[in-house]
mmCIF file of C-alpha atoms in Angstrom:
data_model
loop_
_atom_site.group_PDB
_atom_site.id
_atom_site.type_symbol
_atom_site.label_atom_id
_atom_site.label_comp_id
_atom_site.label_asym_id
_atom_site.label_seq_id
_atom_site.Cartn_x
_atom_site.Cartn_y
_atom_site.Cartn_z
ATOM 1 C CA PHE A 129 0.000 0.000 0.000
ATOM 2 C CA LYS A 130 1.779 3.117 -1.275
ATOM 3 C CA ILE A 131 0.489 6.643 -0.668
ATOM 4 C CA GLU A 132 3.240 8.832 -2.117
ATOM 5 C CA LEU A 133 1.655 10.805 -4.958
ATOM 6 C CA THR A 134 3.111 10.877 -8.455
ATOM 7 C CA ASP A 135 3.627 14.177 -10.263
ATOM 8 C CA GLU A 136 0.554 13.475 -12.398
ATOM 9 C CA GLN A 137 -1.573 12.763 -9.322
ATOM 10 C CA LYS A 138 -0.364 15.980 -7.698
ATOM 11 C CA GLU A 139 -1.289 17.880 -10.848
ATOM 12 C CA PHE A 140 -4.847 16.526 -10.908
ATOM 13 C CA GLN A 141 -5.171 17.243 -7.191
ATOM 14 C CA ALA A 142 -3.919 20.819 -7.586
ATOM 15 C CA THR A 143 -6.226 21.508 -10.545
ATOM 16 C CA ALA A 144 -9.247 20.237 -8.612
ATOM 17 C CA ARG A 145 -8.252 22.181 -5.508
ATOM 18 C CA LYS A 146 -7.852 25.423 -7.456
ATOM 19 C CA PHE A 147 -11.228 24.924 -9.137
ATOM 20 C CA ALA A 148 -12.916 24.217 -5.793
ATOM 21 C CA VAL A 149 -11.460 27.225 -4.010
ATOM 22 C CA GLU A 150 -11.734 29.771 -6.810
ATOM 23 C CA GLU A 151 -14.920 28.710 -8.582
ATOM 24 C CA ILE A 152 -17.068 26.417 -6.411
ATOM 25 C CA ILE A 153 -16.801 27.942 -2.932
ATOM 26 C CA PRO A 154 -17.770 31.501 -3.979
ATOM 27 C CA VAL A 155 -21.133 30.304 -5.380
ATOM 28 C CA ALA A 156 -21.865 27.210 -3.249
ATOM 29 C CA ALA A 157 -24.099 29.022 -0.735
ATOM 30 C CA GLN A 158 -26.210 30.535 -3.524
ATOM 31 C CA TYR A 159 -26.758 27.134 -5.147
ATOM 32 C CA ASP A 160 -27.692 25.755 -1.726
ATOM 33 C CA ARG A 161 -30.307 28.475 -1.244
ATOM 34 C CA THR A 162 -31.871 28.163 -4.693
ATOM 35 C CA GLY A 163 -31.447 24.433 -5.344
ATOM 36 C CA GLU A 164 -30.509 25.362 -8.905
ATOM 37 C CA TYR A 165 -28.531 22.758 -10.844
ATOM 38 C CA PRO A 166 -24.871 23.915 -11.087
ATOM 39 C CA LEU A 167 -24.572 23.513 -14.855
ATOM 40 C CA PRO A 168 -21.890 26.221 -15.329
ATOM 41 C CA LEU A 169 -19.662 24.480 -12.762
ATOM 42 C CA ILE A 170 -20.275 21.088 -14.337
ATOM 43 C CA LYS A 171 -19.319 22.427 -17.760
ATOM 44 C CA ARG A 172 -16.171 23.964 -16.303
ATOM 45 C CA ALA A 173 -15.239 20.731 -14.511
ATOM 46 C CA TRP A 174 -15.680 18.881 -17.817
ATOM 47 C CA GLU A 175 -13.404 21.386 -19.585
ATOM 48 C CA LEU A 176 -10.727 20.920 -16.914
ATOM 49 C CA GLY A 177 -10.826 17.129 -17.233
ATOM 50 C CA LEU A 178 -12.232 16.678 -13.719
ATOM 51 C CA MET A 179 -15.284 14.703 -14.861
ATOM 52 C CA ASN A 180 -15.589 11.195 -16.274
ATOM 53 C CA ALA A 181 -12.136 10.261 -15.012
ATOM 54 C CA HIS A 182 -12.890 6.520 -15.244
ATOM 55 C CA ILE A 183 -13.798 6.468 -18.955
ATOM 56 C CA PRO A 184 -11.234 4.348 -20.831
ATOM 57 C CA GLU A 185 -8.841 5.973 -23.284
ATOM 58 C CA SER A 186 -10.340 3.746 -26.011
ATOM 59 C CA CYS A 187 -13.545 5.771 -25.629
ATOM 60 C CA GLY A 188 -11.823 9.144 -25.545
ATOM 61 C CA GLY A 189 -11.508 9.373 -21.765
ATOM 62 C CA LEU A 190 -8.572 9.754 -19.420
ATOM 63 C CA GLY A 191 -8.696 6.193 -18.142
ATOM 64 C CA LEU A 192 -7.629 7.237 -14.654
ATOM 65 C CA GLY A 193 -7.484 4.795 -11.779
ATOM 66 C CA SER A 194 -9.722 4.864 -8.737
ATOM 67 C CA PHE A 195 -6.969 6.474 -6.653
ATOM 68 C CA GLU A 196 -6.677 9.485 -8.978
ATOM 69 C CA ALA A 197 -10.459 9.826 -9.204
ATOM 70 C CA CYS A 198 -10.675 9.867 -5.404
ATOM 71 C CA LEU A 199 -8.028 12.588 -5.132
ATOM 72 C CA ILE A 200 -10.099 14.738 -7.491
ATOM 73 C CA THR A 201 -13.326 13.930 -5.651
ATOM 74 C CA GLU A 202 -11.953 14.957 -2.258
ATOM 75 C CA GLU A 203 -10.958 18.364 -3.602
ATOM 76 C CA LEU A 204 -14.288 18.968 -5.360
ATOM 77 C CA ALA A 205 -16.171 17.972 -2.203
ATOM 78 C CA TYR A 206 -14.070 20.464 -0.251
ATOM 79 C CA GLY A 207 -15.798 23.124 -2.349
ATOM 80 C CA CYS A 208 -19.334 21.706 -2.188
ATOM 81 C CA THR A 209 -20.545 18.137 -1.904
ATOM 82 C CA GLY A 210 -23.732 19.024 -3.786
ATOM 83 C CA VAL A 211 -21.687 19.959 -6.847
ATOM 84 C CA GLN A 212 -19.366 16.999 -6.302
ATOM 85 C CA THR A 213 -22.277 14.555 -6.015
ATOM 86 C CA ALA A 214 -23.722 15.740 -9.319
ATOM 87 C CA ILE A 215 -20.342 15.114 -10.923
ATOM 88 C CA GLU A 216 -19.664 11.821 -9.134
ATOM 89 C CA ALA A 217 -23.087 10.425 -10.059
ATOM 90 C CA ASN A 218 -21.778 10.298 -13.616
ATOM 91 C CA SER A 219 -19.082 7.869 -12.525
ATOM 92 C CA LEU A 220 -21.670 5.689 -10.780
ATOM 93 C CA GLY A 221 -23.881 5.619 -13.871
ATOM 94 C CA GLN A 222 -20.922 4.867 -16.130
ATOM 95 C CA MET A 223 -19.357 2.164 -13.999
ATOM 96 C CA PRO A 224 -21.648 -0.713 -15.049
ATOM 97 C CA VAL A 225 -20.882 0.092 -18.694
ATOM 98 C CA ILE A 226 -17.159 0.287 -17.933
ATOM 99 C CA ILE A 227 -17.029 -3.065 -16.157
ATOM 100 C CA ALA A 228 -19.620 -4.991 -18.192
ATOM 101 C CA GLY A 229 -20.290 -3.170 -21.464
ATOM 102 C CA ASN A 230 -19.116 -4.534 -24.803
ATOM 103 C CA GLU A 231 -17.033 -2.430 -27.171
ATOM 104 C CA HIS A 232 -20.050 -1.084 -29.059
ATOM 105 C CA GLN A 233 -21.881 -0.113 -25.867
ATOM 106 C CA GLN A 234 -18.819 1.582 -24.412
ATOM 107 C CA LYS A 235 -18.043 3.601 -27.513
ATOM 108 C CA LYS A 236 -21.673 4.638 -27.960
ATOM 109 C CA TYR A 237 -22.526 5.608 -24.399
ATOM 110 C CA LEU A 238 -19.167 6.472 -22.824
ATOM 111 C CA GLY A 239 -17.767 8.035 -25.978
ATOM 112 C CA ARG A 240 -20.531 10.623 -26.218
ATOM 113 C CA MET A 241 -19.706 11.836 -22.688
ATOM 114 C CA THR A 242 -16.195 12.804 -23.767
ATOM 115 C CA GLU A 243 -17.505 14.857 -26.672
ATOM 116 C CA GLU A 244 -19.581 17.331 -24.659
ATOM 117 C CA PRO A 245 -20.668 17.911 -21.049
ATOM 118 C CA MET A 246 -23.336 15.289 -20.489
ATOM 119 C CA MET A 247 -24.824 13.480 -17.516
ATOM 120 C CA CYS A 248 -25.988 9.927 -16.885
ATOM 121 C CA ALA A 249 -27.666 8.283 -13.902
ATOM 122 C CA TYR A 250 -27.745 5.028 -11.949
ATOM 123 C CA CYS A 251 -31.336 3.810 -11.673
ATOM 124 C CA VAL A 252 -31.421 1.092 -9.030
ATOM 125 C CA THR A 253 -33.052 2.505 -5.857
ATOM 126 C CA GLU A 254 -36.838 2.255 -5.590
ATOM 127 C CA PRO A 255 -39.430 3.523 -3.072
ATOM 128 C CA GLY A 256 -39.307 0.143 -1.313
ATOM 129 C CA ALA A 257 -35.756 -0.969 -2.049
ATOM 130 C CA GLY A 258 -32.579 0.979 -1.401
ATOM 131 C CA SER A 259 -29.701 -0.943 0.109
ATOM 132 C CA ASP A 260 -31.856 -4.052 -0.341
ATOM 133 C CA VAL A 261 -31.069 -4.241 -4.051
ATOM 134 C CA ALA A 262 -32.514 -7.750 -4.298
ATOM 135 C CA GLY A 263 -35.905 -6.309 -3.324
ATOM 136 C CA ILE A 264 -36.437 -4.166 -6.413
ATOM 137 C CA LYS A 265 -39.783 -4.559 -8.196
ATOM 138 C CA THR A 266 -39.177 -2.946 -11.604
ATOM 139 C CA LYS A 267 -39.760 -5.616 -14.245
ATOM 140 C CA ALA A 268 -38.412 -6.129 -17.761
ATOM 141 C CA GLU A 269 -40.296 -8.540 -20.008
ATOM 142 C CA LYS A 270 -38.716 -9.772 -23.232
ATOM 143 C CA LYS A 271 -40.871 -9.344 -26.321
ATOM 144 C CA GLY A 272 -39.124 -10.255 -29.552
ATOM 145 C CA ASP A 273 -35.924 -8.237 -29.920
ATOM 146 C CA GLU A 274 -36.920 -5.811 -27.165
ATOM 147 C CA TYR A 275 -37.534 -5.676 -23.449
ATOM 148 C CA VAL A 276 -40.545 -3.816 -22.075
ATOM 149 C CA ILE A 277 -39.801 -2.140 -18.738
ATOM 150 C CA ASN A 278 -42.347 -1.162 -16.096
ATOM 151 C CA GLY A 279 -41.627 0.160 -12.616
ATOM 152 C CA GLN A 280 -40.622 3.103 -10.484
ATOM 153 C CA LYS A 281 -37.223 4.326 -9.337
ATOM 154 C CA MET A 282 -36.595 6.831 -6.535
ATOM 155 C CA TRP A 283 -33.804 9.108 -5.250
ATOM 156 C CA ILE A 284 -32.045 9.067 -8.613
ATOM 157 C CA THR A 285 -29.190 11.579 -8.705
ATOM 158 C CA ASN A 286 -29.087 13.428 -12.058
ATOM 159 C CA GLY A 287 -32.495 11.847 -12.757
ATOM 160 C CA GLY A 288 -33.795 14.912 -14.561
ATOM 161 C CA LYS A 289 -30.520 15.826 -16.263
ATOM 162 C CA ALA A 290 -29.266 12.479 -17.566
ATOM 163 C CA ASN A 291 -28.834 11.615 -21.230
ATOM 164 C CA TRP A 292 -29.059 7.889 -20.420
ATOM 165 C CA TYR A 293 -29.589 5.590 -17.461
ATOM 166 C CA PHE A 294 -28.157 2.366 -16.165
ATOM 167 C CA LEU A 295 -31.269 0.546 -15.000
ATOM 168 C CA LEU A 296 -31.591 -2.652 -12.976
ATOM 169 C CA ALA A 297 -34.796 -4.636 -13.460
ATOM 170 C CA ARG A 298 -36.121 -8.083 -12.659
ATOM 171 C CA THR A 299 -36.250 -10.327 -15.732
ATOM 172 C CA ASN A 300 -37.016 -13.583 -13.916
ATOM 173 C CA PRO A 301 -40.635 -13.489 -12.688
ATOM 174 C CA ASP A 302 -40.057 -16.334 -10.223
ATOM 175 C CA PRO A 303 -39.921 -14.692 -6.746
ATOM 176 C CA LYS A 304 -37.773 -17.590 -5.524
ATOM 177 C CA ALA A 305 -35.112 -17.058 -8.174
ATOM 178 C CA PRO A 306 -31.743 -16.140 -6.619
ATOM 179 C CA ALA A 307 -30.710 -12.489 -6.954
ATOM 180 C CA SER A 308 -27.615 -13.572 -8.851
ATOM 181 C CA LYS A 309 -29.846 -14.724 -11.724
ATOM 182 C CA ALA A 310 -33.060 -12.713 -11.349
ATOM 183 C CA PHE A 311 -31.958 -9.240 -12.474
ATOM 184 C CA THR A 312 -30.645 -7.700 -15.676
ATOM 185 C CA GLY A 313 -28.800 -4.441 -16.284
ATOM 186 C CA PHE A 314 -29.929 -2.208 -19.145
ATOM 187 C CA ILE A 315 -28.757 0.994 -20.788
ATOM 188 C CA VAL A 316 -31.839 3.155 -21.315
ATOM 189 C CA GLU A 317 -31.953 6.360 -23.359
ATOM 190 C CA ALA A 318 -33.496 9.090 -21.190
ATOM 191 C CA ASP A 319 -35.729 10.324 -24.001
ATOM 192 C CA SER A 320 -37.355 6.919 -24.520
ATOM 193 C CA PRO A 321 -41.184 7.025 -24.768
ATOM 194 C CA GLY A 322 -42.870 6.007 -21.516
ATOM 195 C CA ILE A 323 -40.364 7.627 -19.139
ATOM 196 C CA GLN A 324 -41.934 10.072 -16.685
ATOM 197 C CA ILE A 325 -39.501 12.177 -14.674
ATOM 198 C CA GLY A 326 -40.729 13.337 -11.274
ATOM 199 C CA ARG A 327 -40.214 16.643 -9.515
ATOM 200 C CA LYS A 328 -36.856 17.673 -8.113
ATOM 201 C CA GLU A 329 -36.671 16.694 -4.455
ATOM 202 C CA MET A 330 -35.589 19.431 -2.041
ATOM 203 C CA ASN A 331 -33.386 17.628 0.434
ATOM 204 C CA MET A 332 -31.854 18.512 3.780
ATOM 205 C CA GLY A 333 -28.450 19.050 2.182
ATOM 206 C CA GLN A 334 -26.591 18.842 -1.125
ATOM 207 C CA ARG A 335 -29.511 20.801 -2.514
ATOM 208 C CA CYS A 336 -28.097 21.668 -5.923
ATOM 209 C CA SER A 337 -27.810 17.988 -6.767
ATOM 210 C CA ASP A 338 -30.708 16.865 -8.972
ATOM 211 C CA THR A 339 -32.588 14.057 -7.184
ATOM 212 C CA ARG A 340 -35.837 12.687 -8.598
ATOM 213 C CA GLY A 341 -38.202 9.779 -8.905
ATOM 214 C CA ILE A 342 -38.618 8.220 -12.363
ATOM 215 C CA VAL A 343 -41.510 6.107 -13.642
ATOM 216 C CA PHE A 344 -40.991 3.619 -16.476
ATOM 217 C CA GLU A 345 -44.251 2.701 -18.242
ATOM 218 C CA ASP A 346 -43.984 0.256 -21.135
ATOM 219 C CA VAL A 347 -40.518 1.571 -21.980
ATOM 220 C CA ARG A 348 -39.046 -0.415 -24.861
ATOM 221 C CA VAL A 349 -35.324 -1.150 -24.810
ATOM 222 C CA PRO A 350 -33.529 -3.058 -27.604
ATOM 223 C CA LYS A 351 -31.839 -6.308 -26.598
ATOM 224 C CA GLU A 352 -28.449 -4.888 -27.635
ATOM 225 C CA ASN A 353 -28.732 -2.559 -24.625
ATOM 226 C CA VAL A 354 -28.510 -5.469 -22.188
ATOM 227 C CA LEU A 355 -25.245 -5.386 -20.254
ATOM 228 C CA MET A 356 -23.277 -8.646 -20.343
ATOM 229 C CA ALA A 357 -26.254 -11.033 -20.413
ATOM 230 C CA GLU A 358 -29.750 -11.531 -19.065
ATOM 231 C CA GLY A 359 -29.533 -12.372 -15.365
ATOM 232 C CA ALA A 360 -26.132 -10.736 -14.825
ATOM 233 C CA GLY A 361 -27.485 -7.434 -13.494
ATOM 234 C CA PHE A 362 -27.096 -8.024 -9.761
ATOM 235 C CA LYS A 363 -23.432 -8.963 -10.136
ATOM 236 C CA ILE A 364 -22.826 -5.869 -12.280
ATOM 237 C CA ALA A 365 -24.554 -3.572 -9.773
ATOM 238 C CA MET A 366 -22.534 -4.965 -6.858
ATOM 239 C CA GLY A 367 -19.319 -4.618 -8.839
ATOM 240 C CA ALA A 368 -20.150 -0.987 -9.550
ATOM 241 C CA PHE A 369 -20.690 -0.330 -5.837
ATOM 242 C CA ASP A 370 -17.264 -1.743 -4.971
ATOM 243 C CA LYS A 371 -15.614 0.676 -7.375
ATOM 244 C CA THR A 372 -17.685 3.731 -6.471
ATOM 245 C CA ARG A 373 -17.692 3.462 -2.669
ATOM 246 C CA PRO A 374 -14.125 4.827 -2.372
ATOM 247 C CA PRO A 375 -15.067 8.090 -4.174
ATOM 248 C CA VAL A 376 -18.100 8.458 -1.871
ATOM 249 C CA ALA A 377 -15.738 8.125 1.094
ATOM 250 C CA ALA A 378 -13.385 10.641 -0.533
ATOM 251 C CA GLY A 379 -16.268 13.097 -0.832
ATOM 252 C CA ALA A 380 -17.006 12.713 2.876
ATOM 253 C CA VAL A 381 -13.335 13.371 3.659
ATOM 254 C CA GLY A 382 -13.370 16.515 1.502
ATOM 255 C CA LEU A 383 -16.324 17.830 3.485
ATOM 256 C CA ALA A 384 -14.651 16.966 6.795
ATOM 257 C CA LYS A 385 -11.434 18.706 5.751
ATOM 258 C CA ARG A 386 -13.393 21.820 4.814
ATOM 259 C CA ALA A 387 -15.141 21.789 8.201
ATOM 260 C CA LEU A 388 -11.790 21.402 9.968
ATOM 261 C CA ASP A 389 -10.247 24.284 8.019
ATOM 262 C CA GLU A 390 -13.209 26.584 8.625
ATOM 263 C CA ALA A 391 -13.216 25.766 12.341
ATOM 264 C CA THR A 392 -9.459 26.270 12.636
ATOM 265 C CA ARG A 393 -9.588 29.626 10.867
ATOM 266 C CA TYR A 394 -12.456 30.787 13.059
ATOM 267 C CA ALA A 395 -10.749 29.595 16.255
ATOM 268 C CA LEU A 396 -7.657 31.629 15.394
ATOM 269 C CA GLU A 397 -9.710 34.802 14.818
ATOM 270 C CA ARG A 398 -12.454 34.620 17.460
ATOM 271 C CA LYS A 399 -11.501 35.956 20.870
ATOM 272 C CA THR A 400 -13.101 35.286 24.242
ATOM 273 C CA PHE A 401 -11.849 36.146 27.710
ATOM 274 C CA GLY A 402 -8.972 38.098 26.217
ATOM 275 C CA LYS A 403 -7.512 35.449 23.895
ATOM 276 C CA ALA A 404 -8.219 33.532 20.724
ATOM 277 C CA ILE A 405 -10.499 30.581 21.406
ATOM 278 C CA VAL A 406 -7.902 28.233 19.904
ATOM 279 C CA GLU A 407 -5.860 28.934 23.043
ATOM 280 C CA HIS A 408 -8.605 27.450 25.193
ATOM 281 C CA GLN A 409 -7.709 23.817 25.758
ATOM 282 C CA ALA A 410 -11.242 22.545 25.138
ATOM 283 C CA VAL A 411 -11.180 24.010 21.619
ATOM 284 C CA SER A 412 -7.603 23.049 20.765
ATOM 285 C CA PHE A 413 -8.188 19.461 21.872
ATOM 286 C CA LEU A 414 -11.352 19.301 19.777
ATOM 287 C CA LEU A 415 -9.509 20.577 16.697
ATOM 288 C CA ALA A 416 -6.767 17.994 17.255
ATOM 289 C CA GLU A 417 -9.324 15.190 17.374
ATOM 290 C CA MET A 418 -10.987 16.513 14.213
ATOM 291 C CA ALA A 419 -7.645 16.514 12.418
ATOM 292 C CA MET A 420 -6.906 12.933 13.479
ATOM 293 C CA LYS A 421 -10.264 11.773 12.187
ATOM 294 C CA VAL A 422 -9.794 13.465 8.807
ATOM 295 C CA GLU A 423 -6.358 11.916 8.297
ATOM 296 C CA LEU A 424 -7.533 8.418 9.228
ATOM 297 C CA ALA A 425 -10.608 8.627 7.002
ATOM 298 C CA ARG A 426 -8.400 9.733 4.112
ATOM 299 C CA MET A 427 -6.155 6.727 4.614
ATOM 300 C CA ALA A 428 -9.221 4.462 4.592
ATOM 301 C CA TYR A 429 -10.473 5.644 1.198
ATOM 302 C CA GLN A 430 -6.964 5.625 -0.260
ATOM 303 C CA ARG A 431 -6.467 2.000 0.788
ATOM 304 C CA ALA A 432 -9.814 1.033 -0.758
ATOM 305 C CA ALA A 433 -8.974 2.823 -4.012
ATOM 306 C CA TRP A 434 -5.488 1.349 -4.083
ATOM 307 C CA GLU A 435 -6.932 -2.162 -3.828
ATOM 308 C CA VAL A 436 -9.112 -1.520 -6.900
ATOM 309 C CA ASP A 437 -6.167 -0.257 -8.923
ATOM 310 C CA ALA A 438 -4.119 -3.271 -7.851
ATOM 311 C CA GLY A 439 -6.765 -5.474 -9.456
ATOM 312 C CA ARG A 440 -8.094 -6.942 -6.249
ATOM 313 C CA ARG A 441 -11.641 -7.116 -4.936
ATOM 314 C CA ASN A 442 -12.029 -4.288 -2.442
ATOM 315 C CA THR A 443 -15.467 -4.933 -0.916
ATOM 316 C CA TYR A 444 -14.068 -5.131 2.618
ATOM 317 C CA TYR A 445 -11.950 -1.983 2.455
ATOM 318 C CA ALA A 446 -14.507 -0.017 0.415
ATOM 319 C CA SER A 447 -17.263 -0.752 2.932
ATOM 320 C CA ILE A 448 -15.042 0.287 5.842
ATOM 321 C CA ALA A 449 -13.967 3.479 4.079
ATOM 322 C CA LYS A 450 -17.496 4.568 3.191
ATOM 323 C CA ALA A 451 -18.943 3.837 6.636
ATOM 324 C CA PHE A 452 -16.031 5.366 8.553
ATOM 325 C CA ALA A 453 -15.651 8.474 6.398
ATOM 326 C CA GLY A 454 -19.403 9.092 6.532
ATOM 327 C CA ASP A 455 -19.354 9.028 10.321
ATOM 328 C CA ILE A 456 -16.277 11.245 10.428
ATOM 329 C CA ALA A 457 -17.832 13.830 8.119
ATOM 330 C CA ASN A 458 -20.811 14.138 10.445
ATOM 331 C CA GLN A 459 -18.721 14.257 13.604
ATOM 332 C CA VAL A 460 -16.297 16.865 12.261
ATOM 333 C CA ALA A 461 -19.041 19.037 10.779
ATOM 334 C CA THR A 462 -20.944 18.940 14.079
ATOM 335 C CA ASP A 463 -17.795 19.842 15.997
ATOM 336 C CA ALA A 464 -17.146 22.712 13.585
ATOM 337 C CA VAL A 465 -20.600 24.130 14.331
ATOM 338 C CA GLN A 466 -19.828 23.803 18.047
ATOM 339 C CA ILE A 467 -16.586 25.753 17.669
ATOM 340 C CA PHE A 468 -18.422 28.500 15.807
ATOM 341 C CA GLY A 469 -20.891 28.697 18.702
ATOM 342 C CA GLY A 470 -24.047 30.662 17.954
ATOM 343 C CA ASN A 471 -22.591 31.792 14.626
ATOM 344 C CA GLY A 472 -22.403 28.170 13.533
ATOM 345 C CA PHE A 473 -26.198 27.989 13.659
ATOM 346 C CA ASN A 474 -26.510 30.859 11.199
ATOM 347 C CA THR A 475 -26.629 30.622 7.404
ATOM 348 C CA GLU A 476 -24.190 33.516 7.026
ATOM 349 C CA TYR A 477 -21.439 31.137 8.151
ATOM 350 C CA PRO A 478 -20.403 28.060 6.125
ATOM 351 C CA VAL A 479 -20.512 25.285 8.704
ATOM 352 C CA GLU A 480 -24.280 24.837 9.039
ATOM 353 C CA LYS A 481 -24.390 23.893 5.348
ATOM 354 C CA LEU A 482 -21.566 21.417 5.897
ATOM 355 C CA MET A 483 -23.503 19.820 8.742
ATOM 356 C CA ARG A 484 -26.612 19.427 6.558
ATOM 357 C CA ASP A 485 -24.625 18.184 3.576
ATOM 358 C CA ALA A 486 -22.823 15.584 5.683
ATOM 359 C CA LYS A 487 -25.888 13.657 6.845
ATOM 360 C CA ILE A 488 -26.506 11.825 3.577
ATOM 361 C CA TYR A 489 -23.185 9.996 3.981
ATOM 362 C CA GLN A 490 -24.625 8.140 6.976
ATOM 363 C CA VAL A 491 -28.054 7.403 5.522
#
């Protein structure tokens, strides 16, 4: 496990950091207030090469490893996790095509994303099935050379902005069929007849991210849009999660680092009882604990990403990284609000937004 960064990795990290500080942070609060989709920032991230990092070079992408993608993600999340989630959702939507798509599917659906700023989405979660992927009810029935899809998806990031979806549906009607054989993964064009996109959900945090429900009513998908084979969908979905959990953890670390930096800066400036509050032991100890947590969470996601790039299954490390970093983000953001005192409860200061944005990492 090696964590010394190469010159190329440092360059990607520096570019993302500069973009976050100079372009995301100045407008993040406004996007949070309005819930408006941050399209100008997404276009700029695309221009800088900070989006679609996983797309293979054969499809016109950068073909970066998980480790590099996580470095970029942490820096973007430092600016705003709402913006970062909108960008990272592309990687989640693309991942099934990257790991299971044939050459034609990859060039058609991944290639177009390197030609212009474009979004995709991962349609798995349903009103009654989130983490319980095997419980999804959306059905796909084969009719000739097509599949007809009926069902409802919920909490789909980029749901109203995507050009295409990865969709998981049940193709085996037998309720006793094992999950490993019951589900199929499809690529679905977002403008297909029968797709009804729901309203944008206004969430507790990460409000500029586009989250919606989507109804599929007699949506016809050609058989060539099946990923790998009928019945392989569950395996594909789980494989995508293994590769995308480290970036989720990296996003949580970026938020925690931002909260630590904001709290440290405030503690150096704010004075009580004749001295800066950082000189009060209760505050300095709290900052020290926050710093320890951030560093350890960063090491967790880097180990998980490193395992992926080494060609090994990373389920164990990815699960640890995501769970631990999510908890740390919430703890550090809460502690940052505490250090800000009454000001931390006010929207004129940045930490209340960080506290709201952090919660989704634990849900």
